mmCIF file of C-alpha atoms and ligand atoms in Angstrom:
data_model
loop_
_atom_site.group_PDB
_atom_site.id
_atom_site.type_symbol
_atom_site.label_atom_id
_atom_site.label_comp_id
_atom_site.label_asym_id
_atom_site.label_seq_id
_atom_site.Cartn_x
_atom_site.Cartn_y
_atom_site.Cartn_z
ATOM 1 C CA ARG A 1 4.517 126.773 39.222
ATOM 2 C CA ILE A 2 7.577 125.366 40.995
ATOM 3 C CA THR A 3 10.957 124.957 39.328
ATOM 4 C CA ASN A 4 11.884 121.521 37.946
ATOM 5 C CA LYS A 5 14.814 121.756 35.540
ATOM 6 C CA VAL A 6 17.576 119.487 34.286
ATOM 7 C CA LEU A 7 20.994 120.577 33.007
ATOM 8 C CA PHE A 8 23.357 118.288 31.101
ATOM 9 C CA PHE A 9 27.102 118.598 30.785
ATOM 10 C CA PRO A 10 29.698 118.999 29.340
ATOM 11 C CA SER A 11 28.704 122.612 28.992
ATOM 12 C CA GLU A 12 29.684 124.674 25.985
ATOM 13 C CA VAL A 13 32.522 126.979 26.934
ATOM 14 C CA ALA A 14 31.395 130.612 26.935
ATOM 15 C CA CYS A 15 32.204 133.827 28.786
ATOM 16 C CA VAL A 16 30.383 134.148 32.140
ATOM 17 C CA GLU A 17 31.659 137.646 33.069
ATOM 18 C CA HIS A 18 28.247 139.237 32.449
ATOM 19 C CA ILE A 19 26.769 136.984 35.146
ATOM 20 C CA PHE A 20 29.149 138.393 37.745
ATOM 21 C CA SER A 21 29.167 141.975 36.366
ATOM 22 C CA PRO A 22 25.809 142.642 34.660
ATOM 23 C CA THR A 23 26.954 146.140 33.651
ATOM 24 C CA LEU A 24 30.114 144.858 31.959
ATOM 25 C CA PRO A 25 30.466 146.227 28.395
ATOM 26 C CA HIS A 26 30.416 143.498 25.789
ATOM 27 C CA SER A 27 33.620 144.994 24.424
ATOM 28 C CA HIS A 28 35.857 143.679 27.245
ATOM 29 C CA VAL A 29 38.974 141.868 26.099
ATOM 30 C CA CYS A 30 38.150 138.150 26.004
ATOM 31 C CA SER A 31 38.349 135.464 23.343
ATOM 32 C CA LEU A 32 35.403 133.356 24.567
ATOM 33 C CA PRO A 33 31.957 133.340 22.893
ATOM 34 C CA HIS A 34 29.497 135.877 24.368
ATOM 35 C CA GLY A 35 25.739 136.040 24.759
ATOM 36 C CA VAL A 36 25.483 132.244 24.870
ATOM 37 C CA ASP A 37 23.344 130.601 27.540
ATOM 38 C CA THR A 38 24.980 127.325 28.565
ATOM 39 C CA SER A 39 24.336 124.646 31.200
ATOM 40 C CA PHE A 40 27.115 126.217 33.235
ATOM 41 C CA SER A 41 25.807 129.795 32.989
ATOM 42 C CA ARG A 42 22.363 128.525 34.031
ATOM 43 C CA LEU A 43 23.890 126.683 37.005
ATOM 44 C CA LEU A 44 25.710 129.865 38.065
ATOM 45 C CA ARG A 45 22.451 131.847 37.876
ATOM 46 C CA TYR A 46 20.590 129.328 40.045
ATOM 47 C CA ILE A 47 23.333 129.519 42.663
ATOM 48 C CA LEU A 48 23.490 133.315 42.493
ATOM 49 C CA SER A 49 19.726 133.492 43.041
ATOM 50 C CA ALA A 50 20.335 132.819 46.759
ATOM 51 C CA CYS A 51 19.027 135.673 48.925
ATOM 52 C CA TYR A 52 19.444 134.326 52.467
ATOM 53 C CA SER A 53 21.355 131.069 52.612
ATOM 54 C CA LEU A 54 23.370 128.591 50.590
ATOM 55 C CA ASP A 55 24.218 125.145 51.973
ATOM 56 C CA LEU A 56 26.819 123.213 49.990
ATOM 57 C CA CYS A 57 27.594 119.527 50.463
ATOM 58 C CA LEU A 58 30.388 118.778 48.015
ATOM 59 C CA PHE A 59 32.831 115.943 47.499
ATOM 60 C CA SER A 60 35.231 118.213 45.591
ATOM 61 C CA PHE A 61 35.268 121.940 44.913
ATOM 62 C CA SER A 62 37.939 123.305 42.601
ATOM 63 C CA ASN A 63 35.933 125.198 39.970
ATOM 64 C CA MET A 64 37.013 128.849 40.161
ATOM 65 C CA ASP A 65 33.836 130.346 38.658
ATOM 66 C CA LEU A 66 31.700 128.433 41.165
ATOM 67 C CA SER A 67 34.035 129.599 43.944
ATOM 68 C CA ARG A 68 33.667 133.172 42.679
ATOM 69 C CA ALA A 69 29.873 132.836 42.781
ATOM 70 C CA VAL A 70 29.990 131.609 46.384
ATOM 71 C CA LEU A 71 32.350 134.442 47.393
ATOM 72 C CA LEU A 72 30.026 136.981 45.724
ATOM 73 C CA LEU A 73 27.039 135.661 47.687
ATOM 74 C CA HIS A 74 29.110 135.815 50.878
ATOM 75 C CA SER A 75 29.967 139.465 50.174
ATOM 76 C CA ARG A 76 26.214 140.152 49.733
ATOM 77 C CA GLY A 77 25.545 138.791 53.233
ATOM 78 C CA VAL A 78 24.123 135.414 52.224
ATOM 79 C CA THR A 79 24.821 132.809 54.956
ATOM 80 C CA ILE A 80 27.030 130.112 53.448
ATOM 81 C CA ARG A 81 27.779 126.694 54.949
ATOM 82 C CA VAL A 82 30.163 124.326 53.172
ATOM 83 C CA LEU A 83 30.478 120.649 54.055
ATOM 84 C CA THR A 84 33.163 118.804 52.129
ATOM 85 C CA ASP A 85 35.231 115.639 52.031
ATOM 86 C CA LYS A 86 38.383 115.895 54.139
ATOM 87 C CA VAL A 87 40.668 114.127 51.654
ATOM 88 C CA TYR A 88 39.560 116.160 48.655
ATOM 89 C CA SER A 89 39.560 119.495 50.472
ATOM 90 C CA ALA A 90 43.353 119.363 50.636
ATOM 91 C CA ILE A 91 44.143 118.492 47.006
ATOM 92 C CA SER A 92 45.817 120.960 44.694
ATOM 93 C CA GLY A 93 43.383 123.454 43.183
ATOM 94 C CA SER A 94 40.767 122.989 45.885
ATOM 95 C CA GLN A 95 38.850 126.199 46.583
ATOM 96 C CA ILE A 96 38.080 125.196 50.172
ATOM 97 C CA GLY A 97 41.051 127.126 51.602
ATOM 98 C CA VAL A 98 40.049 130.237 49.625
ATOM 99 C CA LEU A 99 36.493 130.102 51.008
ATOM 100 C CA ARG A 100 37.793 129.625 54.563
ATOM 101 C CA LYS A 101 40.133 132.606 54.247
ATOM 102 C CA ALA A 102 37.191 134.727 53.104
ATOM 103 C CA GLY A 103 35.450 133.892 56.397
ATOM 104 C CA ILE A 104 33.016 131.287 55.064
ATOM 105 C CA CYS A 105 32.070 128.533 57.486
ATOM 106 C CA VAL A 106 33.545 125.228 56.233
ATOM 107 C CA ARG A 107 33.354 121.797 57.844
ATOM 108 C CA CYS A 108 35.253 118.757 56.565
ATOM 109 C CA ASP A 109 33.843 115.308 56.917
ATOM 110 C CA ALA A 110 36.623 113.361 58.596
ATOM 111 C CA SER A 111 35.012 109.922 58.652
ATOM 112 C CA ALA A 112 36.792 107.021 57.010
ATOM 113 C CA VAL A 113 34.317 106.937 54.123
ATOM 114 C CA HIS A 114 33.831 109.337 51.233
ATOM 115 C CA MET A 115 31.344 112.166 51.489
ATOM 116 C CA HIS A 116 30.341 111.713 47.842
ATOM 117 C CA HIS A 117 27.396 114.133 47.725
ATOM 118 C CA LYS A 118 27.304 117.003 45.254
ATOM 119 C CA PHE A 119 24.302 119.054 46.274
ATOM 120 C CA ALA A 120 23.375 122.618 47.144
ATOM 121 C CA VAL A 121 20.288 124.026 48.873
ATOM 122 C CA VAL A 122 19.409 127.627 48.007
ATOM 123 C CA ASP A 123 17.399 129.581 50.612
ATOM 124 C CA GLY A 124 16.213 126.268 52.141
ATOM 125 C CA ARG A 125 13.852 126.037 49.179
ATOM 126 C CA MET A 126 15.636 125.004 45.989
ATOM 127 C CA LEU A 127 17.733 121.853 45.602
ATOM 128 C CA ILE A 128 20.586 121.578 43.082
ATOM 129 C CA THR A 129 21.888 117.997 42.874
ATOM 130 C CA GLY A 130 23.296 115.455 40.457
ATOM 131 C CA SER A 131 26.444 113.711 39.292
ATOM 132 C CA LEU A 132 28.441 116.916 38.735
ATOM 133 C CA ASN A 133 31.426 117.552 40.977
ATOM 134 C CA TRP A 134 32.313 121.238 41.284
ATOM 135 C CA THR A 135 35.476 120.880 39.214
ATOM 136 C CA LEU A 136 36.525 122.217 35.819
ATOM 137 C CA THR A 137 36.762 118.711 34.316
ATOM 138 C CA ALA A 138 33.206 117.884 35.348
ATOM 139 C CA VAL A 139 31.814 121.087 33.852
ATOM 140 C CA GLN A 140 33.794 121.186 30.607
ATOM 141 C CA SER A 141 34.577 117.543 29.824
ATOM 142 C CA ASN A 142 32.474 114.874 31.493
ATOM 143 C CA MET A 143 28.976 113.776 30.643
ATOM 144 C CA GLU A 144 27.085 114.847 33.754
ATOM 145 C CA ASN A 145 23.657 115.880 34.975
ATOM 146 C CA ILE A 146 22.219 118.373 37.458
ATOM 147 C CA ILE A 147 18.626 118.633 38.645
ATOM 148 C CA ILE A 148 17.192 121.893 39.982
ATOM 149 C CA THR A 149 13.962 121.411 41.890
ATOM 150 C CA GLU A 150 11.698 123.198 44.347
ATOM 151 C CA GLU A 151 9.542 120.085 44.896
ATOM 152 C CA PRO A 152 9.255 119.938 48.726
ATOM 153 C CA ASP A 153 9.243 116.111 48.833
ATOM 154 C CA LEU A 154 12.677 116.192 47.201
ATOM 155 C CA VAL A 155 14.110 119.330 48.858
ATOM 156 C CA GLN A 156 13.161 118.647 52.485
ATOM 157 C CA PRO A 157 15.047 115.333 52.879
ATOM 158 C CA PHE A 158 18.213 117.077 51.625
ATOM 159 C CA VAL A 159 17.692 119.996 54.036
ATOM 160 C CA LYS A 160 17.350 117.511 56.876
ATOM 161 C CA GLU A 161 20.347 115.420 55.766
ATOM 162 C CA PHE A 162 22.493 118.553 55.486
ATOM 163 C CA CYS A 163 21.606 119.540 59.060
ATOM 164 C CA ARG A 164 22.395 116.041 60.286
ATOM 165 C CA LEU A 165 25.805 115.908 58.581
ATOM 166 C CA TRP A 166 26.586 119.493 59.623
ATOM 167 C CA GLY A 167 25.889 118.592 63.246
ATOM 168 C CA LEU A 168 27.910 115.371 63.045
ATOM 169 C CA ASN A 169 30.945 117.328 61.890
ATOM 170 C CA ASP A 170 30.793 120.089 64.487
ATOM 171 C CA PRO A 171 34.440 120.743 65.352
ATOM 172 C CA ALA A 172 33.464 122.126 68.794
ATOM 173 C CA ARG B 1 0.020 111.553 43.364
ATOM 174 C CA ILE B 2 3.356 111.032 41.600
ATOM 175 C CA THR B 3 6.409 109.513 43.277
ATOM 176 C CA ASN B 4 9.058 111.898 44.648
ATOM 177 C CA LYS B 5 11.383 110.108 47.058
ATOM 178 C CA VAL B 6 14.945 110.522 48.310
ATOM 179 C CA LEU B 7 17.232 107.749 49.580
ATOM 180 C CA PHE B 8 20.451 108.390 51.470
ATOM 181 C CA PHE B 9 23.442 106.096 51.806
ATOM 182 C CA PRO B 10 25.409 104.349 53.236
ATOM 183 C CA SER B 11 22.610 101.859 53.577
ATOM 184 C CA GLU B 12 22.321 99.590 56.581
ATOM 185 C CA VAL B 13 23.446 96.114 55.629
ATOM 186 C CA ALA B 14 20.539 93.675 55.637
ATOM 187 C CA CYS B 15 19.471 90.546 53.794
ATOM 188 C CA VAL B 16 17.751 91.253 50.442
ATOM 189 C CA GLU B 17 16.933 87.641 49.523
ATOM 190 C CA HIS B 18 13.204 88.157 50.145
ATOM 191 C CA ILE B 19 13.169 90.845 47.445
ATOM 192 C CA PHE B 20 14.390 88.368 44.855
ATOM 193 C CA SER B 21 12.485 85.365 46.224
ATOM 194 C CA PRO B 22 9.308 86.607 47.952
ATOM 195 C CA THR B 23 8.392 83.056 48.950
ATOM 196 C CA LEU B 24 11.744 82.414 50.635
ATOM 197 C CA PRO B 25 11.322 81.058 54.163
ATOM 198 C CA HIS B 26 12.781 83.385 56.788
ATOM 199 C CA SER B 27 14.651 80.399 58.133
ATOM 200 C CA HIS B 28 17.223 80.284 55.292
ATOM 201 C CA VAL B 29 20.837 80.118 56.436
ATOM 202 C CA CYS B 30 22.139 83.688 56.555
ATOM 203 C CA SER B 31 23.774 85.845 59.199
ATOM 204 C CA LEU B 32 22.426 89.215 57.997
ATOM 205 C CA PRO B 33 19.536 91.082 59.678
ATOM 206 C CA HIS B 34 16.090 90.281 58.193
ATOM 207 C CA GLY B 35 12.847 92.182 57.812
ATOM 208 C CA VAL B 36 14.678 95.521 57.704
ATOM 209 C CA ASP B 37 13.759 98.053 55.047
ATOM 210 C CA THR B 38 16.920 99.922 54.014
ATOM 211 C CA SER B 39 17.835 102.524 51.389
ATOM 212 C CA PHE B 40 19.302 99.700 49.341
ATOM 213 C CA SER B 41 16.268 97.399 49.606
ATOM 214 C CA ARG B 42 14.069 100.341 48.561
ATOM 215 C CA LEU B 43 16.349 101.055 45.581
ATOM 216 C CA LEU B 44 16.136 97.389 44.526
ATOM 217 C CA ARG B 45 12.334 97.487 44.720
ATOM 218 C CA TYR B 46 12.112 100.631 42.558
ATOM 219 C CA ILE B 47 14.308 98.972 39.933
ATOM 220 C CA LEU B 48 12.376 95.696 40.104
ATOM 221 C CA SER B 49 9.112 97.594 39.563
ATOM 222 C CA ALA B 50 9.995 97.830 35.845
ATOM 223 C CA CYS B 51 7.334 96.139 33.687
ATOM 224 C CA TYR B 52 8.403 97.045 30.139
ATOM 225 C CA SER B 53 11.794 98.745 29.981
ATOM 226 C CA LEU B 54 14.831 99.735 31.996
ATOM 227 C CA ASP B 55 17.407 102.172 30.607
ATOM 228 C CA LEU B 56 20.647 102.366 32.581
ATOM 229 C CA CYS B 57 23.291 105.060 32.091
ATOM 230 C CA LEU B 58 26.053 104.174 34.539
ATOM 231 C CA PHE B 59 29.645 105.224 35.037
ATOM 232 C CA SER B 60 30.422 102.005 36.931
ATOM 233 C CA PHE B 61 28.437 98.860 37.626
ATOM 234 C CA SER B 62 29.962 96.252 39.938
ATOM 235 C CA ASN B 63 27.235 95.751 42.575
ATOM 236 C CA MET B 64 26.163 92.105 42.381
ATOM 237 C CA ASP B 65 22.687 92.585 43.909
ATOM 238 C CA LEU B 66 21.926 95.343 41.400
ATOM 239 C CA SER B 67 23.244 93.106 38.624
ATOM 240 C CA ARG B 68 21.002 90.293 39.883
ATOM 241 C CA ALA B 69 17.995 92.639 39.786
ATOM 242 C CA VAL B 70 18.750 93.599 36.184
ATOM 243 C CA LEU B 71 19.189 89.936 35.177
ATOM 244 C CA LEU B 72 15.875 89.069 36.864
ATOM 245 C CA LEU B 73 14.072 91.811 34.897
ATOM 246 C CA HIS B 74 15.723 90.550 31.701
ATOM 247 C CA SER B 75 14.453 87.023 32.406
ATOM 248 C CA ARG B 76 10.946 88.478 32.861
ATOM 249 C CA GLY B 77 11.100 89.976 29.364
ATOM 250 C CA VAL B 78 11.753 93.600 30.368
ATOM 251 C CA THR B 79 13.744 95.402 27.638
ATOM 252 C CA ILE B 80 17.069 96.476 29.145
ATOM 253 C CA ARG B 81 19.534 98.935 27.627
ATOM 254 C CA VAL B 82 22.827 99.631 29.396
ATOM 255 C CA LEU B 83 25.091 102.545 28.503
ATOM 256 C CA THR B 84 28.356 102.636 30.415
ATOM 257 C CA ASP B 85 31.811 104.172 30.489
ATOM 258 C CA LYS B 86 34.305 102.255 28.356
ATOM 259 C CA VAL B 87 37.184 102.478 30.834
ATOM 260 C CA TYR B 88 35.163 101.362 33.855
ATOM 261 C CA SER B 89 33.334 98.565 32.034
ATOM 262 C CA ALA B 90 36.589 96.613 31.847
ATOM 263 C CA ILE B 91 37.741 96.902 35.465
ATOM 264 C CA SER B 92 37.813 93.936 37.794
ATOM 265 C CA GLY B 93 34.432 93.169 39.332
ATOM 266 C CA SER B 94 32.473 94.987 36.629
ATOM 267 C CA GLN B 95 29.122 93.337 35.950
ATOM 268 C CA ILE B 96 29.006 94.590 32.358
ATOM 269 C CA GLY B 97 30.441 91.359 30.920
ATOM 270 C CA VAL B 98 27.922 89.301 32.909
ATOM 271 C CA LEU B 99 25.011 91.356 31.540
ATOM 272 C CA ARG B 100 26.355 91.050 27.978
ATOM 273 C CA LYS B 101 26.708 87.281 28.283
ATOM 274 C CA ALA B 102 23.079 87.079 29.443
ATOM 275 C CA GLY B 103 22.063 88.731 26.159
ATOM 276 C CA ILE B 104 21.435 92.235 27.504
ATOM 277 C CA CYS B 105 22.140 95.054 25.070
ATOM 278 C CA VAL B 106 25.172 97.037 26.335
ATOM 279 C CA ARG B 107 26.876 100.016 24.699
ATOM 280 C CA CYS B 108 30.119 101.531 25.970
ATOM 281 C CA ASP B 109 30.817 105.205 25.629
ATOM 282 C CA ALA B 110 34.188 105.314 23.921
ATOM 283 C CA SER B 111 34.692 109.091 23.866
ATOM 284 C CA ALA B 112 37.783 110.571 25.499
ATOM 285 C CA VAL B 113 35.754 111.979 28.395
ATOM 286 C CA HIS B 114 34.055 110.216 31.275
ATOM 287 C CA MET B 115 30.429 109.195 31.045
ATOM 288 C CA HIS B 116 29.851 110.124 34.699
ATOM 289 C CA HIS B 117 26.058 109.677 34.822
ATOM 290 C CA LYS B 118 24.442 107.311 37.297
ATOM 291 C CA PHE B 119 20.800 107.229 36.292
ATOM 292 C CA ALA B 120 18.081 104.748 35.436
ATOM 293 C CA VAL B 121 14.733 105.236 33.713
ATOM 294 C CA VAL B 122 12.033 102.693 34.581
ATOM 295 C CA ASP B 123 9.283 102.142 31.985
ATOM 296 C CA GLY B 124 10.090 105.576 30.459
ATOM 297 C CA ARG B 125 8.221 107.046 33.426
ATOM 298 C CA MET B 126 10.291 106.955 36.608
ATOM 299 C CA LEU B 127 13.777 108.456 36.996
ATOM 300 C CA ILE B 128 16.319 107.135 39.507
ATOM 301 C CA THR B 129 19.360 109.438 39.704
ATOM 302 C CA GLY B 130 21.922 110.808 42.116
ATOM 303 C CA SER B 131 25.522 110.563 43.272
ATOM 304 C CA LEU B 132 25.454 106.791 43.818
ATOM 305 C CA ASN B 133 27.608 104.633 41.573
ATOM 306 C CA TRP B 134 26.355 101.057 41.265
ATOM 307 C CA THR B 135 29.211 99.636 43.325
ATOM 308 C CA LEU B 136 29.378 97.940 46.710
ATOM 309 C CA THR B 137 31.478 100.753 48.218
ATOM 310 C CA ALA B 138 28.932 103.381 47.186
ATOM 311 C CA VAL B 139 26.038 101.445 48.687
ATOM 312 C CA GLN B 140 27.652 100.287 51.937
ATOM 313 C CA SER B 141 30.291 102.905 52.716
ATOM 314 C CA ASN B 142 29.957 106.293 51.038
ATOM 315 C CA MET B 143 27.623 109.113 51.902
ATOM 316 C CA GLU B 144 25.459 109.249 48.795
ATOM 317 C CA ASN B 145 22.008 110.249 47.588
ATOM 318 C CA ILE B 146 19.447 108.924 45.122
ATOM 319 C CA ILE B 147 16.280 110.658 43.935
ATOM 320 C CA ILE B 148 13.305 108.706 42.619
ATOM 321 C CA THR B 149 10.849 110.873 40.712
ATOM 322 C CA GLU B 150 7.974 110.611 38.253
ATOM 323 C CA GLU B 151 7.848 114.395 37.710
ATOM 324 C CA PRO B 152 7.678 114.653 33.890
ATOM 325 C CA ASP B 153 9.744 117.885 33.765
ATOM 326 C CA LEU B 154 12.584 115.942 35.395
ATOM 327 C CA VAL B 155 12.089 112.541 33.749
ATOM 328 C CA GLN B 156 11.632 113.630 30.122
ATOM 329 C CA PRO B 157 15.024 115.388 29.718
ATOM 330 C CA PHE B 158 16.741 112.204 30.972
ATOM 331 C CA VAL B 159 14.718 110.037 28.560
ATOM 332 C CA LYS B 160 15.780 112.329 25.720
ATOM 333 C CA GLU B 161 19.438 112.444 26.821
ATOM 334 C CA PHE B 162 19.535 108.654 27.098
ATOM 335 C CA CYS B 163 18.239 108.292 23.533
ATOM 336 C CA ARG B 164 20.789 110.833 22.296
ATOM 337 C CA LEU B 165 23.736 109.072 23.987
ATOM 338 C CA TRP B 166 22.450 105.641 22.961
ATOM 339 C CA GLY B 167 22.328 106.770 19.318
ATOM 340 C CA LEU B 168 25.773 108.376 19.538
ATOM 341 C CA ASN B 169 27.269 105.086 20.665
ATOM 342 C CA ASP B 170 25.630 102.867 18.072
ATOM 343 C CA PRO B 171 28.345 100.328 17.183
ATOM 344 C CA ALA B 172 26.767 99.703 13.759
HETATM 345 ZN ZN1 LIG C 1 34.142 137.704 27.869
HETATM 346 ZN ZN1 LIG C 2 18.995 86.173 54.710
#
């Protein structure tokens, strides 16, 4: 059976260290709640499930845990492509510069209009999309939604649109 | 087979009069292209397919064609509920006051955080959701996406979340 899930935000705030370091002892020094599954921890797990590729098309990207997840996938050899809005890539707290420095391929949409998407495609197979910008405010404060689906009729148009936008913004 | 469709924006600009008035002669005075199916005309048709109910959970709502579609459904006896963000409901160009004056039931989320959703549920059966705010800029300028799905695993959580938020914002 294919995945069709919905996550709502704001997410409860809880420690996500065990997602990045599964062998981490529960006794580490940290004041956040532990052992709690939240919308945000589920989102991180879906992203970290990437084995081959992760395509990100994001209006804004400042959330440090999401950045950490992308960097971890990059270190595992997963092919990452990041397409983002030019204006928002330069604002304070943006993680776009960090990803670039790590060697991740980033393209900024420089058209006069906003690239307002907030979607990710995992392994060309699973779509993560919704209202949620990849910021701390969106995750912890706003009322937001995210859909995770493997339904081909929904995933394939996003795969195709990502390729189109990626090609349009080829800096070469 | 259940509906699973994706629409991307910006939409081409084309006349949508025939959607509101199917008997309209093509000779009406208008400088826009005619007979063109666009992302926006498709979105209007999905919304206008409502027979019984339309639940809207929208951060911002200033698009006059979308407002016209909602008013048309209201005049047909479709039960409309609109949940919107308090701050954005009061900005210039917002259609929220127009809907209220027409007798449509509107509730504003007054919490300190943003109600950033942009989803609609048609007849409790079809979900319309994505990055697209119901504004003119979003439709005609931004790069945006909308999913239309009847997949129960995706629709039902949104139906439930709408009811929860609607109850939370009961003014009584
Ligand atoms: Zn901890
Ligand atoms: Zn016309």
